[in-house]
Amino acid sequence: MITDIVIGLQHGDEGKGKVTHHLLKNGEYTHCIRFNGGQNAGHTIYHNGDKIITHAIPAGVFFNVKSIIGSGCVLNIDKLYNEIDKLTSAGVDVRSNLKIAANAHIITEEHLNEDAKDNSIGTTKSGNGPAYRDKYARRGVRAGDIGDLRPFLIDMVEELYYGNEKTAVLMEGAQGFWLDPDWGDYPFVTSSHCGVAAAIQNGINPRSLRNVWGIAKIYETYVGKRSFQPEGEVFENIQRVGKEYGATTGRVRQCNWLNMKQLLHAFVMNGVNKLIFNKMDVLQEVGEWGIIQPDQIFNSEEQMREYLESVFSPHAEIFFSFSPEFV
Ligand code: IMP
Ligand code: MG
């Protein structure tokens, strides 16, 4: 068994969906697994020139790779069917490829109603927090309890260990390490873990781990109630040029320079060996380059790249990438 993991190193929206979609092109993977979160996620994917936003369904469906909504996920059934329909009408064969772990949890109407009242965290109102709370309070409903889902249900142990002769898994993370309930900006976090441990918790043999793809944007963004964006025209420019609106809720994403301290924490704690900086083109157009913690403004893109290479390249392979394509 081989496992590669794609995780976000910031506050979500780093471009994980795009990277997962790109990595699947090599045809090596037998499975693609979403391992955390629910439909609070929004992965913007460009497939054959079409822009498609996925929320629960792993990007494997675009390549006829078995795509599992894993045991670590929570799932809203109505939204799932909408997503299946949307992808199916875009010509994607979802029904043959989509699988749902029988022990994934269900987001109920009550969860949605409760989350709709949130006004302290700035949640996506997807029912995520209440669904995970009920999971851990041992009163949740699981996918295996829902008759309608039967055609999709799988036992992840059977699927990963007693099916294919050789299993090669790509784990598609949602959210980002700074939204992790333990390691993020608590309480301004999501309700499922967002790092490699969360991926492994989906029944993955830890010794099968090969690559950890850590995804960052070349600047920070955040959506939620916390005040995040400093004063300054440059941040408004980044927001505008980067089209920084939430893929799930349409809210404006607050922007800041790349936070080195947070990035390093996420990098070392997750054993990242492949590091991608996305959306380089945005700062190219804005024409300014900087970091915080430590605070530094660079004279040029080249200077910033050299700085990042000096910090990270002893430990990981670094890639600089552009939106929307992963190059
Ligand atoms: P929840 O996950 O909907 O409960 O939201 C908790 C916090 O995580 C809020 O600040 C959300 O904006 C943020 N969040 C949740 N999912 C995502 C995501 O996929 N991208 C960016 N932010 C997210
Ligand atoms: Mg997103």
Short mmCIF file of C-alpha atoms and ligand atoms in Angstrom, two decimals:
data_model
loop_
_atom_site.label_atom_id
_atom_site.label_comp_id
_atom_site.label_asym_id
_atom_site.label_seq_id
_atom_site.Cartn_x
_atom_site.Cartn_y
_atom_site.Cartn_z
CA MET A 1 0.00 0.00 0.00
CA ILE A 2 1.15 3.49 -0.85
CA THR A 3 -0.43 6.64 0.57
CA ASP A 4 0.07 10.25 -0.45
CA ILE A 5 -1.66 13.01 1.47
CA VAL A 6 -2.67 16.49 0.33
CA ILE A 7 -3.25 18.92 3.19
CA GLY A 8 -3.75 22.65 3.58
CA LEU A 9 -1.12 24.46 5.65
CA GLN A 10 -3.13 27.65 6.24
CA HIS A 11 -6.84 28.42 6.76
CA GLY A 12 -8.25 26.46 3.84
CA ASP A 13 -8.59 27.63 0.25
CA GLU A 14 -4.93 26.94 -0.51
CA GLY A 15 -5.74 25.09 -3.74
CA LYS A 16 -5.84 21.51 -2.45
CA GLY A 17 -8.52 20.47 -4.93
CA LYS A 18 -6.45 21.71 -7.83
CA VAL A 19 -3.36 19.84 -6.63
CA THR A 20 -5.29 16.62 -6.00
CA HIS A 21 -6.80 16.87 -9.47
CA HIS A 22 -3.32 17.34 -10.93
CA LEU A 23 -1.74 14.45 -9.01
CA LEU A 24 -4.48 12.07 -10.15
CA LYS A 25 -3.46 12.58 -13.77
CA ASN A 26 -0.55 10.16 -13.44
CA GLY A 27 -2.99 7.25 -13.26
CA GLU A 28 -1.14 5.63 -10.37
CA TYR A 29 -3.83 5.86 -7.71
CA THR A 30 -6.47 3.18 -7.07
CA HIS A 31 -8.35 5.36 -4.54
CA CYS A 32 -8.93 9.00 -3.73
CA ILE A 33 -10.27 9.68 -0.25
CA ARG A 34 -11.74 12.78 1.35
CA PHE A 35 -10.74 12.32 4.98
CA ASN A 36 -12.20 15.20 7.01
CA GLY A 37 -14.87 17.86 7.08
CA GLY A 38 -18.13 17.99 5.22
CA GLN A 39 -19.75 20.32 2.75
CA ASN A 40 -18.16 23.29 4.48
CA ALA A 41 -15.33 22.63 2.01
CA GLY A 42 -15.31 24.05 -1.48
CA HIS A 43 -12.69 22.74 -3.89
CA THR A 44 -12.43 24.69 -7.11
CA ILE A 45 -11.31 22.37 -9.88
CA TYR A 46 -10.72 23.03 -13.56
CA HIS A 47 -11.52 19.92 -15.53
CA ASN A 48 -11.21 19.93 -19.33
CA GLY A 49 -11.59 23.71 -19.24
CA ASP A 50 -14.73 23.70 -17.06
CA LYS A 51 -14.69 25.28 -13.62
CA ILE A 52 -16.33 22.90 -11.14
CA ILE A 53 -16.69 23.37 -7.38
CA THR A 54 -16.86 20.19 -5.32
CA HIS A 55 -17.90 20.04 -1.67
CA ALA A 56 -17.91 16.40 -0.56
CA ILE A 57 -17.00 14.34 -3.59
CA PRO A 58 -13.29 13.54 -3.99
CA ALA A 59 -11.56 14.59 -7.20
CA GLY A 60 -10.95 10.94 -8.14
CA VAL A 61 -14.34 10.85 -9.88
CA PHE A 62 -12.88 13.01 -12.68
CA PHE A 63 -10.47 10.19 -13.55
CA ASN A 64 -12.58 7.09 -12.91
CA VAL A 65 -10.65 6.46 -9.71
CA LYS A 66 -12.61 5.00 -6.79
CA SER A 67 -13.49 8.01 -4.69
CA ILE A 68 -14.35 7.56 -1.05
CA ILE A 69 -16.03 9.95 1.36
CA GLY A 70 -14.07 8.64 4.31
CA SER A 71 -14.83 7.70 7.88
CA GLY A 72 -13.56 11.07 9.12
CA CYS A 73 -16.17 13.00 7.13
CA VAL A 74 -19.66 14.25 7.87
CA LEU A 75 -22.20 14.35 5.09
CA ASN A 76 -25.37 16.21 4.19
CA ILE A 77 -27.36 13.85 1.98
CA ASP A 78 -29.42 16.45 0.09
CA LYS A 79 -26.31 18.41 -0.80
CA LEU A 80 -24.58 15.19 -1.81
CA TYR A 81 -27.32 14.39 -4.33
CA ASN A 82 -27.14 17.96 -5.69
CA GLU A 83 -23.41 17.56 -6.16
CA ILE A 84 -23.81 14.18 -7.83
CA ASP A 85 -26.35 15.70 -10.25
CA LYS A 86 -24.16 18.71 -10.99
CA LEU A 87 -21.11 16.59 -11.72
CA THR A 88 -23.11 14.05 -13.70
CA SER A 89 -24.52 16.76 -15.96
CA ALA A 90 -20.97 18.02 -16.47
CA GLY A 91 -20.22 14.58 -17.93
CA VAL A 92 -18.45 13.08 -14.90
CA ASP A 93 -19.25 9.45 -14.08
CA VAL A 94 -19.87 9.92 -10.38
CA ARG A 95 -22.18 7.00 -9.74
CA SER A 96 -19.71 4.30 -10.80
CA ASN A 97 -16.86 5.75 -8.79
CA LEU A 98 -18.29 7.28 -5.62
CA LYS A 99 -18.16 5.29 -2.37
CA ILE A 100 -19.13 6.33 1.14
CA ALA A 101 -17.62 4.87 4.30
CA ALA A 102 -20.39 3.23 6.30
CA ASN A 103 -18.97 4.81 9.45
CA ALA A 104 -18.97 8.39 8.13
CA HIS A 105 -21.49 10.56 9.98
CA ILE A 106 -24.61 12.25 8.69
CA ILE A 107 -25.41 15.96 8.97
CA THR A 108 -29.08 16.17 9.90
CA GLU A 109 -31.69 18.90 9.54
CA GLU A 110 -31.25 19.65 13.27
CA HIS A 111 -27.51 20.13 12.79
CA LEU A 112 -28.16 22.57 9.96
CA ASN A 113 -30.74 24.52 11.97
CA GLU A 114 -28.42 24.79 14.92
CA ASP A 115 -25.42 25.90 12.85
CA ALA A 116 -27.59 28.47 11.05
CA LYS A 117 -27.75 30.36 14.37
CA ASP A 118 -23.98 30.64 14.76
CA ASN A 119 -22.79 34.22 15.02
CA SER A 120 -19.59 33.87 17.00
CA ILE A 121 -17.29 31.73 14.83
CA GLY A 122 -18.50 32.62 11.37
CA THR A 123 -19.06 29.03 10.30
CA THR A 124 -20.13 28.03 6.81
CA LYS A 125 -23.47 27.03 8.38
CA SER A 126 -23.12 23.55 6.92
CA GLY A 127 -24.00 21.81 10.18
CA ASN A 128 -20.44 20.61 10.62
CA GLY A 129 -19.82 21.45 14.27
CA PRO A 130 -23.09 19.98 15.58
CA ALA A 131 -22.58 16.81 13.49
CA TYR A 132 -19.11 16.18 14.92
CA ARG A 133 -20.31 17.02 18.42
CA ASP A 134 -23.00 14.36 18.14
CA LYS A 135 -20.49 11.89 16.71
CA TYR A 136 -18.26 12.26 19.75
CA ALA A 137 -21.23 12.36 22.12
CA ARG A 138 -22.07 8.91 20.69
CA ARG A 139 -25.50 9.86 19.47
CA GLY A 140 -24.76 10.46 15.80
CA VAL A 141 -26.33 8.88 12.74
CA ARG A 142 -23.93 7.08 10.42
CA ALA A 143 -24.06 6.62 6.67
CA GLY A 144 -24.54 2.88 7.21
CA ASP A 145 -27.84 3.65 8.94
CA ILE A 146 -29.27 5.36 5.86
CA GLY A 147 -31.02 3.03 3.41
CA ASP A 148 -30.83 5.50 0.49
CA LEU A 149 -27.07 5.46 0.60
CA ARG A 150 -26.78 1.66 0.31
CA PRO A 151 -25.53 1.65 -3.31
CA PHE A 152 -22.56 3.76 -2.26
CA LEU A 153 -21.66 2.24 1.09
CA ILE A 154 -18.37 0.47 1.73
CA ASP A 155 -16.43 -0.92 4.63
CA MET A 156 -13.10 0.90 4.43
CA VAL A 157 -11.10 -2.02 5.83
CA GLU A 158 -12.47 -4.39 3.20
CA GLU A 159 -11.94 -1.78 0.53
CA LEU A 160 -8.35 -0.87 1.36
CA TYR A 161 -6.93 -4.13 2.64
CA TYR A 162 -8.90 -6.99 1.10
CA GLY A 163 -9.73 -5.63 -2.34
CA ASN A 164 -6.99 -4.58 -4.73
CA GLU A 165 -3.71 -6.39 -4.82
CA LYS A 166 -1.90 -3.08 -4.67
CA THR A 167 -3.61 -0.08 -3.19
CA ALA A 168 -2.34 3.41 -3.96
CA VAL A 169 -4.28 6.07 -2.14
CA LEU A 170 -4.41 9.81 -2.55
CA MET A 171 -5.91 11.55 0.47
CA GLU A 172 -7.68 14.83 -0.35
CA GLY A 173 -7.75 17.05 2.72
CA ALA A 174 -10.24 19.79 3.40
CA GLN A 175 -9.82 23.06 5.32
CA GLY A 176 -6.30 23.76 6.60
CA PHE A 177 -4.02 23.15 9.56
CA TRP A 178 -4.81 26.56 11.11
CA LEU A 179 -8.48 25.56 11.24
CA ASP A 180 -7.57 22.38 13.14
CA PRO A 181 -9.36 22.17 16.53
CA ASP A 182 -6.13 21.31 18.37
CA TRP A 183 -3.52 23.31 16.47
CA GLY A 184 -5.43 26.15 14.87
CA ASP A 185 -6.69 29.52 16.09
CA TYR A 186 -9.13 28.05 18.63
CA PRO A 187 -12.04 28.73 18.91
CA PHE A 188 -11.99 30.09 15.34
CA VAL A 189 -11.50 26.61 13.92
CA THR A 190 -13.52 23.92 12.21
CA SER A 191 -14.64 20.75 13.98
CA SER A 192 -12.55 18.04 12.33
CA HIS A 193 -8.81 17.59 12.30
CA CYS A 194 -7.04 18.84 9.21
CA GLY A 195 -3.52 17.36 9.27
CA VAL A 196 -1.86 14.05 8.33
CA ALA A 197 -3.10 12.39 11.52
CA ALA A 198 -6.66 12.95 10.36
CA ALA A 199 -5.86 11.26 7.07
CA ILE A 200 -4.32 8.24 8.78
CA GLN A 201 -7.31 7.95 11.10
CA ASN A 202 -9.35 6.91 8.03
CA GLY A 203 -7.94 3.39 8.26
CA ILE A 204 -4.64 4.17 6.55
CA ASN A 205 -1.61 2.09 7.44
CA PRO A 206 0.84 4.77 8.67
CA ARG A 207 3.77 2.86 7.25
CA SER A 208 2.31 3.20 3.76
CA LEU A 209 2.87 6.95 3.87
CA ARG A 210 5.00 8.22 0.98
CA ASN A 211 4.47 11.90 0.18
CA VAL A 212 2.89 14.67 2.20
CA TRP A 213 1.94 17.49 -0.12
CA GLY A 214 1.59 20.65 1.93
CA ILE A 215 -0.34 23.36 0.11
CA ALA A 216 -0.06 27.07 0.85
CA LYS A 217 -0.91 30.24 -0.97
CA ILE A 218 1.85 32.80 -1.32
CA TYR A 219 -0.28 34.99 0.98
CA GLU A 220 -2.85 34.24 3.68
CA THR A 221 -6.62 34.23 3.47
CA TYR A 222 -9.25 33.53 6.12
CA VAL A 223 -13.05 33.52 6.26
CA GLY A 224 -14.85 33.80 9.57
CA LYS A 225 -15.55 36.15 12.46
CA ARG A 226 -11.96 36.75 13.53
CA SER A 227 -10.39 40.04 12.51
CA PHE A 228 -7.56 38.98 10.23
CA GLN A 229 -6.83 41.53 7.53
CA PRO A 230 -4.62 44.48 8.52
CA GLU A 231 -5.20 48.03 7.29
CA GLY A 232 -3.61 48.71 3.93
CA GLU A 233 -4.48 49.01 0.28
CA VAL A 234 -2.18 46.16 -0.65
CA PHE A 235 -4.43 43.64 1.13
CA GLU A 236 -7.49 44.98 -0.68
CA ASN A 237 -5.56 44.57 -3.92
CA ILE A 238 -4.64 40.98 -3.09
CA GLN A 239 -8.28 40.26 -2.29
CA ARG A 240 -9.47 41.76 -5.58
CA VAL A 241 -6.78 40.35 -7.88
CA GLY A 242 -6.91 36.93 -6.19
CA LYS A 243 -10.74 36.89 -6.40
CA GLU A 244 -10.75 35.90 -2.76
CA TYR A 245 -14.36 34.93 -2.19
CA GLY A 246 -15.39 31.72 -0.43
CA ALA A 247 -16.25 28.86 -2.80
CA THR A 248 -18.94 27.61 -0.40
CA THR A 249 -20.46 30.79 1.02
CA GLY A 250 -19.34 33.58 -1.31
CA ARG A 251 -18.02 35.57 1.67
CA VAL A 252 -15.04 37.86 1.18
CA ARG A 253 -11.82 36.20 2.36
CA GLN A 254 -9.66 38.45 4.55
CA CYS A 255 -6.07 38.66 3.33
CA ASN A 256 -2.62 39.12 4.82
CA TRP A 257 0.99 38.45 3.96
CA LEU A 258 2.27 34.88 4.26
CA ASN A 259 2.63 33.99 7.95
CA MET A 260 5.99 32.21 8.23
CA LYS A 261 5.64 31.16 11.84
CA GLN A 262 2.32 29.43 11.24
CA LEU A 263 3.51 27.93 8.00
CA LEU A 264 6.56 26.45 9.70
CA HIS A 265 4.45 24.93 12.45
CA ALA A 266 2.17 23.28 9.91
CA PHE A 267 5.17 22.18 7.85
CA VAL A 268 7.14 20.49 10.63
CA MET A 269 4.17 18.92 12.40
CA ASN A 270 2.88 17.26 9.25
CA GLY A 271 6.17 16.00 7.85
CA VAL A 272 5.66 17.85 4.58
CA ASN A 273 8.13 16.75 1.90
CA LYS A 274 6.46 18.46 -1.08
CA LEU A 275 5.56 22.09 -0.59
CA ILE A 276 3.49 24.09 -3.04
CA PHE A 277 3.03 27.85 -3.05
CA ASN A 278 -0.05 28.68 -5.09
CA LYS A 279 -1.27 31.85 -6.75
CA MET A 280 2.14 33.40 -7.43
CA ASP A 281 0.49 35.28 -10.29
CA VAL A 282 -1.64 37.26 -7.83
CA LEU A 283 1.32 38.89 -6.11
CA GLN A 284 2.99 39.32 -9.49
CA GLU A 285 0.03 41.44 -10.54
CA VAL A 286 -0.20 43.25 -7.20
CA GLY A 287 3.54 43.88 -7.48
CA GLU A 288 4.39 43.61 -3.79
CA TRP A 289 5.97 40.76 -1.84
CA GLY A 290 6.04 40.25 1.92
CA ILE A 291 5.83 37.99 4.94
CA ILE A 292 4.88 38.36 8.58
CA GLN A 293 6.38 36.67 11.67
CA PRO A 294 9.07 37.77 10.97
CA ASP A 295 7.80 40.89 9.21
CA GLN A 296 9.65 41.57 6.02
CA ILE A 297 8.92 43.28 2.73
CA PHE A 298 10.92 42.00 -0.25
CA ASN A 299 12.12 44.06 -3.19
CA SER A 300 11.14 41.45 -5.73
CA GLU A 301 9.54 38.09 -6.35
CA GLU A 302 13.00 36.64 -6.77
CA GLN A 303 14.02 37.78 -3.30
CA MET A 304 10.98 36.22 -1.72
CA ARG A 305 11.50 32.95 -3.59
CA GLU A 306 15.13 32.84 -2.46
CA TYR A 307 14.07 33.40 1.11
CA LEU A 308 11.47 30.61 0.99
CA GLU A 309 13.91 28.27 -0.70
CA SER A 310 16.54 28.93 1.95
CA VAL A 311 14.04 28.03 4.68
CA PHE A 312 12.29 25.04 3.16
CA SER A 313 14.38 23.41 0.46
CA PRO A 314 16.70 21.59 2.88
CA HIS A 315 13.60 19.65 4.00
CA ALA A 316 11.20 19.51 1.08
CA GLU A 317 10.86 19.88 -2.64
CA ILE A 318 9.31 23.29 -3.34
CA PHE A 319 6.99 24.25 -6.17
CA PHE A 320 5.74 27.69 -7.14
CA SER A 321 2.42 27.56 -8.91
CA PHE A 322 -0.10 29.78 -10.62
CA SER A 323 -3.87 30.00 -10.71
CA PRO A 324 -5.85 28.24 -11.97
CA GLU A 325 -3.58 25.58 -13.41
CA PHE A 326 -1.08 23.72 -11.35
CA VAL A 327 2.23 23.91 -13.19
P1 IMP B 1 -17.30 25.34 9.91
O1 IMP B 1 -16.26 24.37 9.49
O2 IMP B 1 -18.37 25.56 8.88
O3 IMP B 1 -17.85 25.04 11.27
O4 IMP B 1 -16.59 26.78 10.06
C1 IMP B 1 -15.58 27.04 11.03
C2 IMP B 1 -14.53 27.98 10.46
O5 IMP B 1 -13.81 27.30 9.45
C3 IMP B 1 -15.10 29.24 9.79
O6 IMP B 1 -14.19 30.30 10.00
C4 IMP B 1 -15.17 28.85 8.33
O7 IMP B 1 -15.13 29.96 7.48
C5 IMP B 1 -13.91 28.02 8.22
N1 IMP B 1 -13.96 27.02 7.12
C6 IMP B 1 -14.61 25.83 7.14
N2 IMP B 1 -14.41 25.18 5.99
C7 IMP B 1 -13.63 25.97 5.24
C8 IMP B 1 -13.07 25.83 3.94
O8 IMP B 1 -13.24 24.83 3.26
N3 IMP B 1 -12.30 26.88 3.50
C9 IMP B 1 -12.06 27.97 4.26
N4 IMP B 1 -12.57 28.14 5.48
C10 IMP B 1 -13.34 27.15 5.97
MG MG B 2 -12.06 26.18 -0.44
#
